[in-house]
PDB file of C-alpha atoms in Angstrom:
ATOM      1  CA  MET A   1       1.134  36.614  16.955  1.00  0.00           C
ATOM      2  CA  LYS A   2      -2.374  36.544  15.514  1.00  0.00           C
ATOM      3  CA  PRO A   3      -3.726  39.849  14.082  1.00  0.00           C
ATOM      4  CA  PHE A   4      -6.527  40.120  16.646  1.00  0.00           C
ATOM      5  CA  GLY A   5      -4.013  39.725  19.467  1.00  0.00           C
ATOM      6  CA  MET A   6      -2.470  43.112  18.688  1.00  0.00           C
ATOM      7  CA  LEU A   7      -3.881  45.999  20.678  1.00  0.00           C
ATOM      8  CA  SER A   8      -3.470  48.520  17.856  1.00  0.00           C
ATOM      9  CA  ARG A   9      -5.397  46.197  15.511  1.00  0.00           C
ATOM     10  CA  LEU A  10      -8.176  45.803  18.058  1.00  0.00           C
ATOM     11  CA  GLN A  11      -8.454  49.537  18.524  1.00  0.00           C
ATOM     12  CA  CYS A  12      -8.734  50.036  14.773  1.00  0.00           C
ATOM     13  CA  LEU A  13     -11.387  47.346  14.450  1.00  0.00           C
ATOM     14  CA  LYS A  14     -13.407  48.810  17.311  1.00  0.00           C
ATOM     15  CA  TRP A  15     -13.180  52.274  15.794  1.00  0.00           C
ATOM     16  CA  CYS A  16     -14.351  50.937  12.415  1.00  0.00           C
ATOM     17  CA  LEU A  17     -17.273  49.176  14.083  1.00  0.00           C
ATOM     18  CA  LEU A  18     -18.380  52.275  15.904  1.00  0.00           C
ATOM     19  CA  GLN A  19     -18.180  54.384  12.775  1.00  0.00           C
ATOM     20  CA  LYS A  20     -20.123  51.890  10.656  1.00  0.00           C
ATOM     21  CA  ILE A  21     -23.079  51.507  13.010  1.00  0.00           C
ATOM     22  CA  SER A  22     -24.620  54.938  12.788  1.00  0.00           C
ATOM     23  CA  SER A  23     -23.238  58.157  11.388  1.00  0.00           C
ATOM     24  CA  SER A  24     -26.079  60.082  13.094  1.00  0.00           C
ATOM     25  CA  ASN A  25     -24.761  59.062  16.516  1.00  0.00           C
ATOM     26  CA  GLY A  26     -21.192  60.097  15.891  1.00  0.00           C
ATOM     27  CA  VAL A  27     -20.728  61.976  19.169  1.00  0.00           C
ATOM     28  CA  LEU A  28     -22.095  59.140  21.301  1.00  0.00           C
ATOM     29  CA  LEU A  29     -20.058  56.519  19.455  1.00  0.00           C
ATOM     30  CA  THR A  30     -16.879  58.554  19.855  1.00  0.00           C
ATOM     31  CA  ILE A  31     -17.535  58.783  23.603  1.00  0.00           C
ATOM     32  CA  LEU A  32     -18.053  55.021  23.795  1.00  0.00           C
ATOM     33  CA  TYR A  33     -14.834  54.343  21.962  1.00  0.00           C
ATOM     34  CA  GLN A  34     -12.863  56.709  24.189  1.00  0.00           C
ATOM     35  CA  LYS A  35     -14.468  55.153  27.271  1.00  0.00           C
ATOM     36  CA  SER A  36     -13.254  51.708  26.230  1.00  0.00           C
ATOM     37  CA  GLN A  37      -9.648  52.956  26.066  1.00  0.00           C
ATOM     38  CA  LEU A  38      -9.570  54.498  29.550  1.00  0.00           C
ATOM     39  CA  ILE A  39      -9.381  51.190  31.421  1.00  0.00           C
ATOM     40  CA  PRO A  40      -6.139  49.212  31.120  1.00  0.00           C
ATOM     41  CA  ALA A  41      -6.603  45.786  29.545  1.00  0.00           C
ATOM     42  CA  ASP A  42      -5.435  43.956  32.653  1.00  0.00           C
ATOM     43  CA  ARG A  43      -8.145  45.652  34.744  1.00  0.00           C
ATOM     44  CA  ARG A  44     -11.110  45.160  32.450  1.00  0.00           C
ATOM     45  CA  MET A  45     -13.985  43.029  33.728  1.00  0.00           C
ATOM     46  CA  ILE A  46     -16.626  41.550  31.434  1.00  0.00           C
ATOM     47  CA  SER A  47     -19.945  40.289  32.872  1.00  0.00           C
ATOM     48  CA  GLY A  48     -18.411  39.887  36.298  1.00  0.00           C
ATOM     49  CA  ASN A  49     -15.471  37.728  35.124  1.00  0.00           C
ATOM     50  CA  HIS A  50     -11.888  38.969  34.986  1.00  0.00           C
ATOM     51  CA  LEU A  51     -10.120  38.053  31.770  1.00  0.00           C
ATOM     52  CA  LEU A  52      -6.378  37.933  31.387  1.00  0.00           C
ATOM     53  CA  ARG A  53      -4.858  40.246  28.824  1.00  0.00           C
ATOM     54  CA  GLY A  54      -5.034  38.637  25.394  1.00  0.00           C
ATOM     55  CA  SER A  55      -7.701  36.116  26.374  1.00  0.00           C
ATOM     56  CA  PHE A  56     -11.252  35.805  25.053  1.00  0.00           C
ATOM     57  CA  LYS A  57     -14.670  34.902  26.414  1.00  0.00           C
ATOM     58  CA  LEU A  58     -17.512  33.161  24.589  1.00  0.00           C
ATOM     59  CA  ASN A  59     -21.214  33.667  25.266  1.00  0.00           C
ATOM     60  CA  ILE A  60     -23.733  31.028  24.228  1.00  0.00           C
ATOM     61  CA  ASP A  61     -27.530  30.988  24.106  1.00  0.00           C
ATOM     62  CA  ALA A  62     -30.274  28.969  22.418  1.00  0.00           C
ATOM     63  CA  ALA A  63     -33.747  29.767  21.086  1.00  0.00           C
ATOM     64  CA  ILE A  64     -36.565  27.356  20.247  1.00  0.00           C
ATOM     65  CA  PHE A  65     -38.799  27.707  17.173  1.00  0.00           C
ATOM     66  CA  GLU A  66     -41.541  25.151  17.715  1.00  0.00           C
ATOM     67  CA  ASN A  67     -43.432  25.966  14.517  1.00  0.00           C
ATOM     68  CA  GLN A  68     -40.252  25.269  12.533  1.00  0.00           C
ATOM     69  CA  ARG A  69     -39.287  22.256  14.640  1.00  0.00           C
ATOM     70  CA  LYS A  70     -35.796  23.538  15.225  1.00  0.00           C
ATOM     71  CA  ALA A  71     -33.497  25.318  17.638  1.00  0.00           C
ATOM     72  CA  GLY A  72     -31.173  28.233  17.034  1.00  0.00           C
ATOM     73  CA  LEU A  73     -27.769  28.585  18.691  1.00  0.00           C
ATOM     74  CA  GLY A  74     -26.023  31.929  19.076  1.00  0.00           C
ATOM     75  CA  LEU A  75     -22.333  32.184  19.920  1.00  0.00           C
ATOM     76  CA  VAL A  76     -20.210  35.303  20.255  1.00  0.00           C
ATOM     77  CA  ILE A  77     -16.548  35.722  21.162  1.00  0.00           C
ATOM     78  CA  ARG A  78     -15.103  38.933  22.580  1.00  0.00           C
ATOM     79  CA  ASN A  79     -11.684  39.802  23.955  1.00  0.00           C
ATOM     80  CA  ASP A  80     -10.624  41.279  27.293  1.00  0.00           C
ATOM     81  CA  LEU A  81     -11.396  44.771  25.973  1.00  0.00           C
ATOM     82  CA  GLY A  82     -14.945  43.787  25.052  1.00  0.00           C
ATOM     83  CA  SER A  83     -14.173  43.985  21.329  1.00  0.00           C
ATOM     84  CA  PHE A  84     -15.928  41.674  18.892  1.00  0.00           C
ATOM     85  CA  ILE A  85     -13.833  38.764  17.635  1.00  0.00           C
ATOM     86  CA  ALA A  86     -16.272  36.320  16.043  1.00  0.00           C
ATOM     87  CA  ALA A  87     -19.866  35.056  16.075  1.00  0.00           C
ATOM     88  CA  ARG A  88     -21.890  32.111  14.814  1.00  0.00           C
ATOM     89  CA  VAL A  89     -25.539  31.324  14.177  1.00  0.00           C
ATOM     90  CA  VAL A  90     -26.329  27.603  14.060  1.00  0.00           C
ATOM     91  CA  SER A  91     -29.644  25.949  13.182  1.00  0.00           C
ATOM     92  CA  VAL A  92     -30.395  22.523  14.664  1.00  0.00           C
ATOM     93  CA  GLN A  93     -33.318  20.738  13.044  1.00  0.00           C
ATOM     94  CA  GLY A  94     -35.628  18.533  15.121  1.00  0.00           C
ATOM     95  CA  ILE A  95     -34.691  19.965  18.517  1.00  0.00           C
ATOM     96  CA  VAL A  96     -37.470  21.738  20.431  1.00  0.00           C
ATOM     97  CA  ASP A  97     -36.357  20.981  23.992  1.00  0.00           C
ATOM     98  CA  PRO A  98     -34.713  24.076  25.535  1.00  0.00           C
ATOM     99  CA  LEU A  99     -32.463  22.039  27.835  1.00  0.00           C
ATOM    100  CA  LEU A 100     -31.087  19.938  24.998  1.00  0.00           C
ATOM    101  CA  ALA A 101     -30.687  23.013  22.801  1.00  0.00           C
ATOM    102  CA  GLU A 102     -28.667  24.836  25.452  1.00  0.00           C
ATOM    103  CA  THR A 103     -26.469  21.768  25.972  1.00  0.00           C
ATOM    104  CA  LEU A 104     -25.917  21.359  22.243  1.00  0.00           C
ATOM    105  CA  GLY A 105     -24.917  25.013  22.236  1.00  0.00           C
ATOM    106  CA  VAL A 106     -22.199  24.368  24.808  1.00  0.00           C
ATOM    107  CA  ARG A 107     -20.912  21.403  22.790  1.00  0.00           C
ATOM    108  CA  GLU A 108     -20.880  23.548  19.654  1.00  0.00           C
ATOM    109  CA  ALA A 109     -18.993  26.264  21.519  1.00  0.00           C
ATOM    110  CA  LEU A 110     -16.361  23.847  22.797  1.00  0.00           C
ATOM    111  CA  SER A 111     -15.809  22.369  19.326  1.00  0.00           C
ATOM    112  CA  TRP A 112     -15.468  25.865  17.847  1.00  0.00           C
ATOM    113  CA  ILE A 113     -12.992  26.911  20.524  1.00  0.00           C
ATOM    114  CA  LYS A 114     -10.928  23.772  20.037  1.00  0.00           C
ATOM    115  CA  ALA A 115     -10.783  24.270  16.268  1.00  0.00           C
ATOM    116  CA  LYS A 116     -10.155  28.011  16.053  1.00  0.00           C
ATOM    117  CA  PHE A 117     -10.015  29.971  19.318  1.00  0.00           C
ATOM    118  CA  PRO A 118      -7.750  28.507  22.019  1.00  0.00           C
ATOM    119  CA  GLU A 119      -7.585  32.023  23.506  1.00  0.00           C
ATOM    120  CA  VAL A 120     -11.091  31.576  24.972  1.00  0.00           C
ATOM    121  CA  GLN A 121     -10.783  31.437  28.738  1.00  0.00           C
ATOM    122  CA  THR A 122     -14.449  31.526  29.778  1.00  0.00           C
ATOM    123  CA  ILE A 123     -17.736  30.220  28.398  1.00  0.00           C
ATOM    124  CA  GLU A 124     -20.727  32.168  29.728  1.00  0.00           C
ATOM    125  CA  MET A 125     -24.320  30.897  29.627  1.00  0.00           C
ATOM    126  CA  ASP A 126     -27.645  31.815  31.226  1.00  0.00           C
ATOM    127  CA  ALA A 127     -28.933  28.206  31.350  1.00  0.00           C
ATOM    128  CA  LEU A 128     -28.562  27.445  35.064  1.00  0.00           C
ATOM    129  CA  LEU A 129     -29.514  23.749  34.804  1.00  0.00           C
ATOM    130  CA  VAL A 130     -26.883  23.160  32.130  1.00  0.00           C
ATOM    131  CA  TYR A 131     -24.273  25.092  34.090  1.00  0.00           C
ATOM    132  CA  ASN A 132     -24.940  23.096  37.263  1.00  0.00           C
ATOM    133  CA  ALA A 133     -24.867  19.804  35.348  1.00  0.00           C
ATOM    134  CA  LEU A 134     -21.475  20.655  33.850  1.00  0.00           C
ATOM    135  CA  LEU A 135     -20.053  21.111  37.334  1.00  0.00           C
ATOM    136  CA  ASN A 136     -21.760  18.002  38.766  1.00  0.00           C
ATOM    137  CA  ASP A 137     -20.024  14.631  38.430  1.00  0.00           C
ATOM    138  CA  GLU A 138     -23.139  12.525  39.023  1.00  0.00           C
ATOM    139  CA  GLU A 139     -23.822   9.847  36.413  1.00  0.00           C
ATOM    140  CA  ASP A 140     -26.777  10.482  34.094  1.00  0.00           C
ATOM    141  CA  ASN A 141     -27.557   8.016  31.298  1.00  0.00           C
ATOM    142  CA  SER A 142     -30.203  10.202  29.659  1.00  0.00           C
ATOM    143  CA  TYR A 143     -29.555  11.921  26.341  1.00  0.00           C
ATOM    144  CA  PHE A 144     -29.013  15.128  28.302  1.00  0.00           C
ATOM    145  CA  GLY A 145     -26.490  13.383  30.546  1.00  0.00           C
ATOM    146  CA  ILE A 146     -24.619  11.939  27.556  1.00  0.00           C
ATOM    147  CA  LEU A 147     -24.341  15.410  26.005  1.00  0.00           C
ATOM    148  CA  ILE A 148     -23.079  16.820  29.304  1.00  0.00           C
ATOM    149  CA  ASP A 149     -20.423  14.083  29.454  1.00  0.00           C
ATOM    150  CA  GLU A 150     -19.334  15.002  25.919  1.00  0.00           C
ATOM    151  CA  CYS A 151     -19.028  18.645  26.953  1.00  0.00           C
ATOM    152  CA  ARG A 152     -16.959  17.749  30.015  1.00  0.00           C
ATOM    153  CA  PHE A 153     -14.660  15.603  27.868  1.00  0.00           C
ATOM    154  CA  LEU A 154     -14.138  18.403  25.343  1.00  0.00           C
ATOM    155  CA  ALA A 155     -13.559  20.944  28.119  1.00  0.00           C
ATOM    156  CA  LYS A 156     -10.791  18.818  29.637  1.00  0.00           C
ATOM    157  CA  GLU A 157      -8.912  19.037  26.348  1.00  0.00           C
ATOM    158  CA  LEU A 158      -8.837  22.837  26.620  1.00  0.00           C
ATOM    159  CA  SER A 159      -6.449  24.316  29.158  1.00  0.00           C
ATOM    160  CA  ASN A 160      -7.564  26.960  31.664  1.00  0.00           C
ATOM    161  CA  LEU A 161     -11.167  26.954  30.430  1.00  0.00           C
ATOM    162  CA  LYS A 162     -13.994  27.620  32.861  1.00  0.00           C
ATOM    163  CA  PHE A 163     -17.775  27.774  32.692  1.00  0.00           C
ATOM    164  CA  SER A 164     -19.677  30.725  34.123  1.00  0.00           C
ATOM    165  CA  TRP A 165     -23.362  31.416  34.680  1.00  0.00           C
ATOM    166  CA  VAL A 166     -24.656  34.905  33.868  1.00  0.00           C
ATOM    167  CA  ARG A 167     -28.054  36.553  33.899  1.00  0.00           C
ATOM    168  CA  ARG A 168     -30.033  36.771  30.674  1.00  0.00           C
ATOM    169  CA  SER A 169     -29.681  40.561  30.776  1.00  0.00           C
ATOM    170  CA  THR A 170     -25.909  40.212  30.286  1.00  0.00           C
ATOM    171  CA  ASN A 171     -26.244  37.562  27.578  1.00  0.00           C
ATOM    172  CA  GLN A 172     -28.211  39.585  25.049  1.00  0.00           C
ATOM    173  CA  VAL A 173     -25.737  39.392  22.170  1.00  0.00           C
ATOM    174  CA  ALA A 174     -25.804  35.588  22.138  1.00  0.00           C
ATOM    175  CA  HIS A 175     -29.589  35.644  22.572  1.00  0.00           C
ATOM    176  CA  THR A 176     -30.009  37.964  19.586  1.00  0.00           C
ATOM    177  CA  LEU A 177     -27.834  35.691  17.469  1.00  0.00           C
ATOM    178  CA  ALA A 178     -29.807  32.607  18.516  1.00  0.00           C
ATOM    179  CA  LYS A 179     -33.093  34.236  17.511  1.00  0.00           C
ATOM    180  CA  ALA A 180     -31.628  35.052  14.097  1.00  0.00           C
ATOM    181  CA  ALA A 181     -31.616  31.336  13.294  1.00  0.00           C
ATOM    182  CA  SER A 182     -35.369  31.607  12.767  1.00  0.00           C
ATOM    183  CA  SER A 183     -34.775  33.110   9.316  1.00  0.00           C
ATOM    184  CA  SER A 184     -31.676  31.106   8.453  1.00  0.00           C
ATOM    185  CA  HIS A 185     -31.454  27.537   7.189  1.00  0.00           C
ATOM    186  CA  VAL A 186     -27.662  27.456   7.092  1.00  0.00           C
ATOM    187  CA  ASN A 187     -24.972  28.062   9.669  1.00  0.00           C
ATOM    188  CA  VAL A 188     -23.347  31.490   9.427  1.00  0.00           C
ATOM    189  CA  GLU A 189     -20.072  32.752  10.875  1.00  0.00           C
ATOM    190  CA  TRP A 190     -18.580  36.255  11.126  1.00  0.00           C
ATOM    191  CA  SER A 191     -15.021  37.276  11.990  1.00  0.00           C
ATOM    192  CA  TYR A 192     -13.572  40.686  12.929  1.00  0.00           C
ATOM    193  CA  PHE A 193     -16.678  42.652  11.881  1.00  0.00           C
ATOM    194  CA  PRO A 194     -20.047  41.794  13.481  1.00  0.00           C
ATOM    195  CA  PRO A 195     -23.350  41.567  11.612  1.00  0.00           C
ATOM    196  CA  LEU A 196     -25.300  44.813  11.805  1.00  0.00           C
ATOM    197  CA  PHE A 197     -28.237  43.258  13.668  1.00  0.00           C
ATOM    198  CA  ILE A 198     -26.130  42.791  16.840  1.00  0.00           C
ATOM    199  CA  SER A 199     -24.234  46.099  16.656  1.00  0.00           C
ATOM    200  CA  ASN A 200     -26.556  47.987  19.010  1.00  0.00           C
ATOM    201  CA  VAL A 201     -26.446  45.161  21.571  1.00  0.00           C
ATOM    202  CA  LEU A 202     -22.652  45.060  21.426  1.00  0.00           C
ATOM    203  CA  LEU A 203     -22.535  48.801  22.035  1.00  0.00           C
ATOM    204  CA  ALA A 204     -24.972  48.520  24.950  1.00  0.00           C
ATOM    205  CA  ASP A 205     -22.724  45.877  26.567  1.00  0.00           C
ATOM    206  CA  LEU A 206     -19.665  48.067  26.111  1.00  0.00           C
ATOM    207  CA  MET A 207     -21.431  51.098  27.589  1.00  0.00           C
ATOM    208  CA  ASN A 208     -22.582  49.148  30.662  1.00  0.00           C
ATOM    209  CA  GLU A 209     -19.187  47.757  31.577  1.00  0.00           C
TER     210      GLU A 209
END
């Protein structure tokens, strides 16, 4: 069994995260941690989607930086308890079309899942046009359509994977990661412990569940 599949390990990681974020908010952070333990894992619901115990969800978002002629992709994986598992920031040079950026983000997410995280059960996005296209079987020979076909092909290779549309307000962690690509020229990945700049957003998500 992988380390992050063990409940005791997840609890320890979450506790460490809460303690590292802000020592001045110790009481609030302790309450948040205790709150997350009150709901059994098989009854937790994240962004409106039930996750099976031991499974993960991935959120994806994209940001456009026209003055830099590039797009930023933000990806974050959390488990059925809402605990952080991993995140990525990806810079894509030469892409300034939001629709293409969002679609490239989905392709990046699927490749990442296939390589490292087969536990991911759901991919959530706030790009409604991309979501609808993924579920539509109509032929489209545009560059957008070709990317969508690639995403469908990759998704078929992953068992029990589904796409889900969510509102931007529930996709803030991925959005924050995508915006971080503005100051990064290389792709960055984190595992187990999140970067500090998304810690407050992660806590807000946990508190609102």
